[in-house]
Coordinates of C-alpha atoms and ligand atoms in Angstrom, one line a residue:
X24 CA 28.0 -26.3 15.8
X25 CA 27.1 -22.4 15.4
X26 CA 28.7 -20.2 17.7
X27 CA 26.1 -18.7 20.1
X28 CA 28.1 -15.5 19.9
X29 CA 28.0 -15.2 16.6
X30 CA 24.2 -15.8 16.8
X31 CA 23.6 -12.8 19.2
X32 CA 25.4 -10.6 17.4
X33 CA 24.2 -11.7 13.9
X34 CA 20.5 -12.6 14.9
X35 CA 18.7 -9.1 13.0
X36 CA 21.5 -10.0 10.0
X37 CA 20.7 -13.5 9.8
X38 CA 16.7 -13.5 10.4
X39 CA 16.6 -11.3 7.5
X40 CA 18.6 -13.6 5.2
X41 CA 16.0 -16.3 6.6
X42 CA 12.9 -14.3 6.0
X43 CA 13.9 -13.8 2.4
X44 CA 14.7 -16.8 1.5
X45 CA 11.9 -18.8 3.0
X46 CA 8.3 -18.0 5.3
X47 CA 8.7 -21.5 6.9
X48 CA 11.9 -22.6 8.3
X49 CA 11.8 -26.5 8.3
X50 CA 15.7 -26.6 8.0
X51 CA 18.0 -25.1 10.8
X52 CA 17.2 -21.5 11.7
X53 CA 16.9 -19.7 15.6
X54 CA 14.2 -18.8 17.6
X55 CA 14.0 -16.5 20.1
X56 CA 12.7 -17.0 23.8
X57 CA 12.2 -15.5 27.2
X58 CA 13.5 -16.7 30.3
X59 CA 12.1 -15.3 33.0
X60 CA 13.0 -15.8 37.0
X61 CA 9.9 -14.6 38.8
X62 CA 9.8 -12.9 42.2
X63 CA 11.2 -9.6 41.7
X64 CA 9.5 -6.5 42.3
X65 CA 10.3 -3.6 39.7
X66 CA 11.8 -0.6 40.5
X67 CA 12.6 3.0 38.1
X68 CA 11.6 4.5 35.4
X69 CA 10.7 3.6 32.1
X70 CA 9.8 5.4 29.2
X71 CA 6.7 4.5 26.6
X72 CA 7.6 4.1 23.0
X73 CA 5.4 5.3 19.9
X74 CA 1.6 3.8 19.2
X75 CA 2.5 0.4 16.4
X76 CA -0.9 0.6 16.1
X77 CA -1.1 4.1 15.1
X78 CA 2.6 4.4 13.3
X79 CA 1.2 1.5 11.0
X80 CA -1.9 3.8 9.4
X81 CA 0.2 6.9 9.4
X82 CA 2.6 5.0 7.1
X83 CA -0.2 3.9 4.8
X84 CA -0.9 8.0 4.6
X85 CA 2.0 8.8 3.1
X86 CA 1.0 6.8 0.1
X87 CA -1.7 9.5 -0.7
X88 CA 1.1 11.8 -1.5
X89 CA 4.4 12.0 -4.0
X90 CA 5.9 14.4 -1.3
X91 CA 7.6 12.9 2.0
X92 CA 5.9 13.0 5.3
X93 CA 8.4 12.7 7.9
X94 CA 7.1 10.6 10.7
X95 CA 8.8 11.2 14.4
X96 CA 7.8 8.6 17.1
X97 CA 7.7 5.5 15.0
X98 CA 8.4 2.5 17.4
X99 CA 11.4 0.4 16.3
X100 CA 9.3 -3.4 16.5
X101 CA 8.7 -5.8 13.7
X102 CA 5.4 -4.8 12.6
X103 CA 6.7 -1.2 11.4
X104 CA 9.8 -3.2 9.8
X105 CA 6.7 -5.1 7.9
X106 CA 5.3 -2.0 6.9
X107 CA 8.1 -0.7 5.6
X108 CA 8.7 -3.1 3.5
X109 CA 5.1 -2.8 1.7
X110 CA 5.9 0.6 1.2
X111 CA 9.1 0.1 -0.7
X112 CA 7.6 -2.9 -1.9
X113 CA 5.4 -0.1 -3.2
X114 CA 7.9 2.1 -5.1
X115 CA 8.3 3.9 -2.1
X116 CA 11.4 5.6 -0.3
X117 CA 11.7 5.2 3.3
X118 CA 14.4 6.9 5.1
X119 CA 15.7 6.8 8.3
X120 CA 18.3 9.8 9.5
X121 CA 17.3 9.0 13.1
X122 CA 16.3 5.3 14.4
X123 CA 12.5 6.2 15.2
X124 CA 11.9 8.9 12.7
X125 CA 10.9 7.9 8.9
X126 CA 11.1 9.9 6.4
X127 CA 8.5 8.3 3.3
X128 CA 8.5 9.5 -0.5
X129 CA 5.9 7.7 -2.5
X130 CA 6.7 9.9 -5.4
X131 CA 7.0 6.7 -8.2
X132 CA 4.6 4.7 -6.9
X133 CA 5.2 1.3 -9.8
X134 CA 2.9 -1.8 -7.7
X135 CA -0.6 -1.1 -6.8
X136 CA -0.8 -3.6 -4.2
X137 CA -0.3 -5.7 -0.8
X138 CA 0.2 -9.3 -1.5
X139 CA -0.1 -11.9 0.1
X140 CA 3.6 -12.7 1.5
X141 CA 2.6 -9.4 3.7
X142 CA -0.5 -9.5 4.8
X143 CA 0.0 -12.9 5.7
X144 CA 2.6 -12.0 8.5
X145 CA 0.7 -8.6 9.3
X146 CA -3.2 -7.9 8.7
X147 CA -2.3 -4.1 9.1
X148 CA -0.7 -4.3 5.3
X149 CA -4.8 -3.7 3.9
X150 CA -4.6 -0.1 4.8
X151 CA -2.7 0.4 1.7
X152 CA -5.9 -0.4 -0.2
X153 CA -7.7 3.0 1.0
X154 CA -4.7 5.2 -0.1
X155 CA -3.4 3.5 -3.2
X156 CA -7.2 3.2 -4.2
X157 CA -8.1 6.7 -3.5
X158 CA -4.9 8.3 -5.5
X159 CA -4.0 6.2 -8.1
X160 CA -7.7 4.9 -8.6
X161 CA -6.9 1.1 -8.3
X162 CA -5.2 -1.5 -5.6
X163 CA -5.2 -4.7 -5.2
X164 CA -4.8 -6.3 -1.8
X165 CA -4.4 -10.0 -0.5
X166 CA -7.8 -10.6 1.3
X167 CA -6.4 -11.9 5.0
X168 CA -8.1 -14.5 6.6
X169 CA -8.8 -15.4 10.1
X170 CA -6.1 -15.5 12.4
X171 CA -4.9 -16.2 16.3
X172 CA -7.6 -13.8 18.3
X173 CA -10.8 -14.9 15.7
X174 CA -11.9 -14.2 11.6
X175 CA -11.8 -11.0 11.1
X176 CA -13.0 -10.2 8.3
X177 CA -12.4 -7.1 6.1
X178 CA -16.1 -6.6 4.5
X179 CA -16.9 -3.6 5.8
X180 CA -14.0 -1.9 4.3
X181 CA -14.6 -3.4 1.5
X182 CA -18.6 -2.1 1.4
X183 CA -17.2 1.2 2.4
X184 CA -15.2 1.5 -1.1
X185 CA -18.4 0.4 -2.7
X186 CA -20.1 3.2 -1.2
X187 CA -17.3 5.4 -2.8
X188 CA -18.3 3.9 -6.2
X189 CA -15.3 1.7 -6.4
X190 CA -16.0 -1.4 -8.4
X191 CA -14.2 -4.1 -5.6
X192 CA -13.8 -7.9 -6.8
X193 CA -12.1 -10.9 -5.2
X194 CA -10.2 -12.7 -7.7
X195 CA -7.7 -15.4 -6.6
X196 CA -7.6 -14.5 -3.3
X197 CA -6.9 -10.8 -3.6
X198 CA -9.3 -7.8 -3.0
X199 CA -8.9 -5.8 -6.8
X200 CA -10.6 -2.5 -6.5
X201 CA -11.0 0.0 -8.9
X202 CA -12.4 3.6 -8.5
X203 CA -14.9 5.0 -11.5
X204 CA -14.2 5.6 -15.1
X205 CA -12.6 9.1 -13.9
X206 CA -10.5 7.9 -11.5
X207 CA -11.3 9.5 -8.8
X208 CA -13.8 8.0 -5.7
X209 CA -16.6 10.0 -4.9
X210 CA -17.4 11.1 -1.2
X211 CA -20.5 8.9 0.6
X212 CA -22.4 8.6 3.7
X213 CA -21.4 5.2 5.3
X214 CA -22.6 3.7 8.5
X215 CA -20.2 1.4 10.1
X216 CA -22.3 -1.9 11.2
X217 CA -19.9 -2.6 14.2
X218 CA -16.8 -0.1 15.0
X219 CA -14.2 -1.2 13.3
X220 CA -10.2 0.8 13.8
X221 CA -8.3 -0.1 10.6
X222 CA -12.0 -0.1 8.4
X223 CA -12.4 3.7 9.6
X224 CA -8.7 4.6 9.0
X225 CA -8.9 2.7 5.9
X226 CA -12.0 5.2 4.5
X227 CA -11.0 7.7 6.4
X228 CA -7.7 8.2 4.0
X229 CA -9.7 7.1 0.7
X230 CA -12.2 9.9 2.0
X231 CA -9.5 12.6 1.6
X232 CA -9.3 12.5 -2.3
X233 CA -12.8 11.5 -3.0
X234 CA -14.8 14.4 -4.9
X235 CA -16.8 16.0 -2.4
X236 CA -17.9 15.1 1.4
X237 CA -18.0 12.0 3.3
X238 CA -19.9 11.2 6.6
X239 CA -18.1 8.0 8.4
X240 CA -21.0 7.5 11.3
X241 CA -20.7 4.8 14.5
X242 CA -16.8 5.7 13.6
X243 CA -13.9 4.4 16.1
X244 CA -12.7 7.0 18.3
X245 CA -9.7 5.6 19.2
X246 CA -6.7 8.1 20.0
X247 CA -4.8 6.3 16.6
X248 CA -8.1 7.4 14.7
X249 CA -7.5 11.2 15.5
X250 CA -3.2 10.8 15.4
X251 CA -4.2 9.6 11.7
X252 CA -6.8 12.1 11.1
X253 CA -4.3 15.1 12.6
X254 CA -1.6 13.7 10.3
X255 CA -4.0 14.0 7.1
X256 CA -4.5 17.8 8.0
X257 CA -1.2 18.5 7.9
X258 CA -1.0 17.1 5.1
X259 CA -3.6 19.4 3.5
X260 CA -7.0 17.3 4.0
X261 CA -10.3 18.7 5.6
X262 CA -10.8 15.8 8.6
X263 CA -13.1 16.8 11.1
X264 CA -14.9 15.1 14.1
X265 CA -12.3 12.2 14.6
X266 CA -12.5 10.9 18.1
X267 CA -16.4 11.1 17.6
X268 CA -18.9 8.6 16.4
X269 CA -19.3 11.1 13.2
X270 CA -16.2 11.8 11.3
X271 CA -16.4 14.3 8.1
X272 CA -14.4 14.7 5.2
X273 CA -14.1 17.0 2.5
X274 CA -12.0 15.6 -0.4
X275 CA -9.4 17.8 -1.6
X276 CA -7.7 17.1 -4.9
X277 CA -4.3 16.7 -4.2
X278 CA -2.2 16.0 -0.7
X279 CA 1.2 17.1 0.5
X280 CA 4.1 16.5 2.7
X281 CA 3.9 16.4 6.4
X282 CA 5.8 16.1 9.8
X283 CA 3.7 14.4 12.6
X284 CA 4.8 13.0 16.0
X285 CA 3.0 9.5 16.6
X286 CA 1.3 9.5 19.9
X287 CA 2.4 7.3 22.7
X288 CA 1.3 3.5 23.1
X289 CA -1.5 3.0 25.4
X290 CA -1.1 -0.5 25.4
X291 CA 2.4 -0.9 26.1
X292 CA 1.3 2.0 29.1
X293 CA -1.5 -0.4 30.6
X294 CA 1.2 -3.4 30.3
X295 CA 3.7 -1.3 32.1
X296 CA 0.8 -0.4 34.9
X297 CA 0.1 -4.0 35.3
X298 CA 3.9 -5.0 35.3
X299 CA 4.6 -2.9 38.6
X300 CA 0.7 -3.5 40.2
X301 CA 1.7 -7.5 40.0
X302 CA 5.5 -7.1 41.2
X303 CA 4.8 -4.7 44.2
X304 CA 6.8 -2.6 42.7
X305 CA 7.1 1.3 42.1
X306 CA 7.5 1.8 38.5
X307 CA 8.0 5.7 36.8
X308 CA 6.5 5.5 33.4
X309 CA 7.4 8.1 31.4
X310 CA 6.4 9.7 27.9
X311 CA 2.7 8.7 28.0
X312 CA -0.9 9.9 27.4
X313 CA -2.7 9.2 30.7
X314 CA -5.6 10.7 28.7
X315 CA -5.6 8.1 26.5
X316 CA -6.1 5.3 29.4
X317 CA -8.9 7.1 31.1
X318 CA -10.8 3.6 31.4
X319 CA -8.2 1.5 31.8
X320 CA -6.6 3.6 34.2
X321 CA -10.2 3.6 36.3
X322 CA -10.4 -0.3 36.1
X323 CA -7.2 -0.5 37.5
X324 CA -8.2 2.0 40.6
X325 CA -10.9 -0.1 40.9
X326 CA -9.1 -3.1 41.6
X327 CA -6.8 -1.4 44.0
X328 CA -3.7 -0.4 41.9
X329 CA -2.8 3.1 42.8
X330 CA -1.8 5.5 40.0
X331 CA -1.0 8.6 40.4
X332 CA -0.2 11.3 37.1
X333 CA 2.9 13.0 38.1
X334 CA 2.7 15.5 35.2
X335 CA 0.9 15.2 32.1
X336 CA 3.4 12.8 30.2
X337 CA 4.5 10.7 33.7
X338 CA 2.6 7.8 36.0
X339 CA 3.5 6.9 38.9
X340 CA 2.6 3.3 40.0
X341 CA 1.9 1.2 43.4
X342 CA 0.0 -1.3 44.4
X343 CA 0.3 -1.5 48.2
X344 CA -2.8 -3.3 49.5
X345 CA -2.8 -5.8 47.6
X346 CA -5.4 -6.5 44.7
X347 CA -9.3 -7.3 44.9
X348 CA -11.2 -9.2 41.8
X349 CA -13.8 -6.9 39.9
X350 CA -15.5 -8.1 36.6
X351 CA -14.6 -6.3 33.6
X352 CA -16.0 -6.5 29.8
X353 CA -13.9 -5.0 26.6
X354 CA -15.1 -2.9 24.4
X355 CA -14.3 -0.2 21.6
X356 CA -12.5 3.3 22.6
X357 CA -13.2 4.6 25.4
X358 CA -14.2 1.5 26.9
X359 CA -11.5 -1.3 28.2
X360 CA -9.4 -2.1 25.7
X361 CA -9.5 -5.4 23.9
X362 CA -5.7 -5.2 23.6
X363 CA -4.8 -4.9 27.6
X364 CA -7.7 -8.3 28.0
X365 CA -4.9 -10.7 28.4
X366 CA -2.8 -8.5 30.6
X367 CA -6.0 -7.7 33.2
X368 CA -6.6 -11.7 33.3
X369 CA -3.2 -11.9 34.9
X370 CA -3.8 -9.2 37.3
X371 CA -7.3 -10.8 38.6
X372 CA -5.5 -14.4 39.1
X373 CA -3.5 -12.3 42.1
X374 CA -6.9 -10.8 43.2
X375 CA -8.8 -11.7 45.8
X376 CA -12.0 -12.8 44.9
X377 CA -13.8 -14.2 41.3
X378 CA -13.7 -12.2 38.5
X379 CA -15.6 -12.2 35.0
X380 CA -13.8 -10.9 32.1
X381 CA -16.2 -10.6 28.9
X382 CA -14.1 -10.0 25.3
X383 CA -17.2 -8.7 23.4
X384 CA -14.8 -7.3 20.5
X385 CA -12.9 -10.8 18.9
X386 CA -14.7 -14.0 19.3
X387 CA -11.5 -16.3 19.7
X388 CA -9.1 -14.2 22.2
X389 CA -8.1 -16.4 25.1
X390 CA -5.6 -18.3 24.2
X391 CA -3.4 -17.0 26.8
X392 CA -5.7 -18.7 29.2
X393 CA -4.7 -22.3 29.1
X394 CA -1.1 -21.2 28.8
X395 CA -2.0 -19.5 32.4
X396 CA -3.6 -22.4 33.9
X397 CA -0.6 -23.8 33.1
X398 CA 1.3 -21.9 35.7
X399 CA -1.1 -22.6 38.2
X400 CA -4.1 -19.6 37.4
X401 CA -7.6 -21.2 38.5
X402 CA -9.4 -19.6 35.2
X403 CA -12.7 -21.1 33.6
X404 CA -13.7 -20.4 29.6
X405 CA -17.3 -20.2 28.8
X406 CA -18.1 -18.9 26.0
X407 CA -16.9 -15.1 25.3
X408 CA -16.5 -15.1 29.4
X409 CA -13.5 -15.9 31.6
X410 CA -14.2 -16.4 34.7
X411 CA -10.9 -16.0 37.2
X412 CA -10.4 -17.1 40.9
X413 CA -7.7 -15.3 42.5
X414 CA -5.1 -15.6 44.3
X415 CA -3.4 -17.9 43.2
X416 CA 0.7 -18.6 42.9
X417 CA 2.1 -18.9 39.8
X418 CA 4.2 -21.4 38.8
X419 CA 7.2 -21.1 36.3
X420 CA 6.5 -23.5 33.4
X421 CA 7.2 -24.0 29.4
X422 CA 4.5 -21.8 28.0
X423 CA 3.9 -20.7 24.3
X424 CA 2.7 -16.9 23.2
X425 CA -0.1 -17.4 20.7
X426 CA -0.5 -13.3 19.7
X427 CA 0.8 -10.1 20.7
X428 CA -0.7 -9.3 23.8
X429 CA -1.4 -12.8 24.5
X430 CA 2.7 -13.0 25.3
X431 CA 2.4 -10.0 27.2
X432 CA 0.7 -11.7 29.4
X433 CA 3.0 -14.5 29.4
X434 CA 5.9 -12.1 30.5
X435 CA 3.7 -10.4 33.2
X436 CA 2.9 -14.1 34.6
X437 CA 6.6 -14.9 34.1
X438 CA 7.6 -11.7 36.8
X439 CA 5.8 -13.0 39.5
X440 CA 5.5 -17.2 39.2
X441 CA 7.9 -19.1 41.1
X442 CA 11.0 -20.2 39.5
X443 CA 12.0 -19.7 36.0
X444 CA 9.4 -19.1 33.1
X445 CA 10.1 -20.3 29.0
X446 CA 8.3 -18.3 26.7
X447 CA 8.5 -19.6 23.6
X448 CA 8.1 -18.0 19.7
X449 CA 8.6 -14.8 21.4
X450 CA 8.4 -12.9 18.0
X451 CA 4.6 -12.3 18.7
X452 CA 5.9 -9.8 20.9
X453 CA 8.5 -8.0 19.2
X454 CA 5.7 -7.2 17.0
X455 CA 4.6 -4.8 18.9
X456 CA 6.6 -3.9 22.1
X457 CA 9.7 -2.4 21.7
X458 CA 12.8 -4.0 23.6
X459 CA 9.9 -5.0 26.4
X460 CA 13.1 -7.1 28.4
X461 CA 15.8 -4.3 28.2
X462 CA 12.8 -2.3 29.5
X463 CA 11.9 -4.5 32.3
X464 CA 15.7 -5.4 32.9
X465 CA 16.1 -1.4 33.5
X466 CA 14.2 -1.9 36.4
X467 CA 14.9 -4.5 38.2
X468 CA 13.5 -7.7 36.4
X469 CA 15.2 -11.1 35.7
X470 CA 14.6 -11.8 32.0
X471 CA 16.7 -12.5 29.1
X472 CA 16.0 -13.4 25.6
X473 CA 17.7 -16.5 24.3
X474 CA 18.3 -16.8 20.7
X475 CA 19.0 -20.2 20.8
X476 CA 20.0 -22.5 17.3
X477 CA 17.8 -24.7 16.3
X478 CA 18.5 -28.0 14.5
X479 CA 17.3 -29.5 11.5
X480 CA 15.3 -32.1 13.9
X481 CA 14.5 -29.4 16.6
X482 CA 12.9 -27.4 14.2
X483 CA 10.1 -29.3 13.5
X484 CA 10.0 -29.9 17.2
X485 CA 9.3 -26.3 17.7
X486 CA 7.7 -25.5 14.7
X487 CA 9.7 -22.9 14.0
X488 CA 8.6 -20.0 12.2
X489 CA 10.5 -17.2 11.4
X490 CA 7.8 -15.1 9.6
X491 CA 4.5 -15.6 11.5
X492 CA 1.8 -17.2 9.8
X493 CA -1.3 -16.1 8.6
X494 CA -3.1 -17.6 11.2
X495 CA 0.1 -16.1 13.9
X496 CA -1.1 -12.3 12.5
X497 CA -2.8 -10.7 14.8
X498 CA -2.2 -7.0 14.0
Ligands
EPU27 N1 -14.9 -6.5 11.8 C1 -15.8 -7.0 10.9 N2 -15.7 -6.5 9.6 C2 -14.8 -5.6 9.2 C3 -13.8 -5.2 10.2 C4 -13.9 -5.6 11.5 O1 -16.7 -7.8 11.2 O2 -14.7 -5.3 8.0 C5 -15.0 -7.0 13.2 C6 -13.7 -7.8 13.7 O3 -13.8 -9.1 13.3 C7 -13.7 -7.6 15.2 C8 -14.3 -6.2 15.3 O4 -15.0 -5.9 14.1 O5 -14.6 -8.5 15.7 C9 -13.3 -5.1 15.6 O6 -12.2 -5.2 14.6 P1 -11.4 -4.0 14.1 O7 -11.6 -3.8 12.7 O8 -11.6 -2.8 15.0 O9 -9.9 -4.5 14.4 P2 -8.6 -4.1 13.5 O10 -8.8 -2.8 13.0 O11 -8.3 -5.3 12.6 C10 -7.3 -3.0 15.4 C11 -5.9 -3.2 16.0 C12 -5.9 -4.4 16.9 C13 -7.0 -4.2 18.0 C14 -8.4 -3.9 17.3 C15 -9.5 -3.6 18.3 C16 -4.4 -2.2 14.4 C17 -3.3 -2.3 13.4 N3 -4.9 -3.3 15.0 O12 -7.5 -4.1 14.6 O13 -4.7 -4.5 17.6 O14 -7.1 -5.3 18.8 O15 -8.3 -2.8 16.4 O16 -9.2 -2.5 19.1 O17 -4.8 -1.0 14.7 C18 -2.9 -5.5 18.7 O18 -2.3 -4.4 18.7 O19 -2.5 -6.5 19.4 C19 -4.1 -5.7 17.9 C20 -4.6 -6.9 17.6

């Protein structure tokens, strides 16, 4: 019998000893999950960590130079862990003097690529094919496939490098590019078919030490693209127009080191929003961008949360009448976020009224929904639509977190149901949200993450998987 104390104290210790030795645990191992007593309504302050999903391209940057760029900000979840890893994977150095700040050397870069053990457990790992393809002249990348919120596909990176006169092949399941003869890519004129945030990041870096000019048009704008793009200035490239539909880039022939503060997470902002709007609460969020949430911060008005920006960096959120359904459709930066879907769809099952939510951006990303009905929510799929009757109470139940955001959800539903809540294979979310129970413990909520053994026979009962899947990797 393990000691559970021994387990707490050991879990980062031993799920590293686990993850090296094996992707699939089908002997003993542990698991973590949430449990969650609902009813309480949050209360304080909390403060937003760093963007994941614009720490994760910054990373990738640092490849395009021997010298270090020193990276402030970084969230401390899994993904970024991952990401390290690539990079010293990579021949890279990656320090860390403070917990958030990383300090990345890619001066003997010896491994030209990403494979497949890594961008199996995060899809994120294929912006190293933009940098190591645009310095060193080659890469080779595992080609991910679909995964939890729909296929995904990487083509229009991949036609992107083309464009840049890179000779890119699929051999064996891996993405082999190779720049021309001279080594060097050569700027083009690309149109994006449908936005896309890692493609643009991706060509965006390759762009920097093409020869001559680039156009990137029907570009994501999102507030990562122009953290990224600020970061590559400092570093000595000529980026201009990111947070436009048009970005330009003028290759330069060499990079250099950097310091760069990652910008805030939005979507750990818009989960906080929705955390204290479904707990009557009054919740303080500090260290954010409200700028950065300008729709979904007008969604939420809409539907009668009331937010108020105390200063620049600080929120200040209430919901005191109550909430009323209105229909809401996602959609690239500056529209609703795809990433706060699952979270909204909680909120409109305490609203009065029906509500349609359309997900126009992934074809396969409602899986939270049954999990919801589960706990009582009256919510109809058709098609890309989910259509929500509200209110309804939520019931504490068993449930299981299929991707990031999708257990967001999970833990939002868990606040308010009645009775206690199980959310299980809780890793999903420490992928991208920092400590997201001490946070919600700070003020006022009743959740605690178990990190419970798990037998030889349990394990195949829960299926448990230490290092997500690739169909688990959603990032
Ligand atoms: N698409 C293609 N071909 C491509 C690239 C994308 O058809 O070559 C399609 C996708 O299948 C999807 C749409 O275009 O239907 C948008 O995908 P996008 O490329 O923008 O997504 P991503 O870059 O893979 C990032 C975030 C996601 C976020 C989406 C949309 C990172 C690391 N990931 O993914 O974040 O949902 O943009 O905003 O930045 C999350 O944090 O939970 C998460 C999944």
């Amino acid at each position: 019998m393990i000691d559970r104390r021994f387990l707490l104290m050991n879990a980062d210790l031993i799920r590293v000893y686990l993850r090296k030795s094996a992707t699939f645990i089908t002997l003993s191992g542990i698991v973590d999950k949430f449990r969650i007593s609902g009813g309480r309504a949050l209360h304080g302050r909390d403060s937003i960590s760093g963007a994941k999903n614009s720490a994760l391209p910054c990373m990738a940057a640092a490849l395009l130079t021997p010298e270090t760029v020193t990276l402030h900000n970084i969230p401390y979840v899994r993904d970024i862990i991952t990401q390290r890893r690539l990079l010293e994977d990579i021949g890279a150095t990656v320090l860390t003097p403070e917990l958030r700040t990383h300090k990345i050397t890619a001066a003997h870069v010896e491994l030209f690529e990403a494979p497949y053990e890594l961008v199996k457990t995060m899809r994120a790992s294929v912006l190293a094919l933009g940098p190591l393809l645009a310095r060193f002249g080659k890469a080779k990348v595992s080609l991910p496939g679909g995964c939890a919120i729909g296929t995904r596909p990487i083509d229009l990176h991949l036609a992107g490098f083309e464009k840049f006169g890179a000779e890119v092949k699929l051999e064996a399941g891996n993405v082999v590019a190779r720049a021309p003869s001279d080594g060097r890519l050569r700027g083009a004129d690309i149109h994006f078919g449908k936005v896309t945030v890692t493609g643009t990041e991706n060509l965006m870096m390759a762009a920097t030490l093409a020869r001559g000019y680039t156009t990137l048009r029907n570009a994501a704008r999102e507030p990562e693209i122009v953290d990224l793009a600020d970061l590559l200035n400092k570093m000595g490239a000529r980026v201009n127009g990111a947070g436009s539909e048009t970005i330009q880039i003028e290759g330069v022939e060499s990079l250099g080191g950097a310091e760069h503060t990652i910008i805030p997470d939005r979507i750990e902002t818009g989960t906080f929003i929705a955390a204290a709007a479904l707990t009557q609460g009054e919740l303080e969020i500090k260290d954010c961008r409200p700028d950065h949430l300008t729709s979904v911060i007008s969604q939420l008005i809409s539907v009668g949360v009331v937010i108020k920006e105390v200063n620049p960096t600080t929120l200040q959120v209430t919901c005191p009448d109550g909430l009323k359904a209105v229909n809401v459709s996602t959609a690239p930066y500056p529209e609703f976020p795809t990433d706060m879907q699952a979270q909204y769809m909680v909120l409109m099952t305490q609203a009065q009224g029906r509500s349609e939510i359309v997900e126009t951006v992934f074809e396969n990303r409602f899986m939270h929904a049954s999990e919801l009905q589960r706990m009582g929510a009256q919510i109809q799929i058709e098609g890309r639509t989910a259509i929500v009757d509200g209110p309804t109470t939520l019931n504490g139940a068993r449930v299981i977190a299929s991707d990031l955001r999708a257990s967001a959800s999970l833990v939002l539903a868990g606040l308010i149901a009645r009775d206690e809540t199980l959310i299980d294979r809780v890793y999903h979310i420490d992928r991208g949200y920092e400590k997201i129970e001490a946070k919600l413990r700070a003020v006022g909520a009743n959740i605690e993450r178990i990190i419970a053994p798990v037998t030889a026979a349990q394990s195949s009962e829960f299926n448990v998987q230490v290092t997500p899947t690739r169909e688990q990797a959603e990032a």
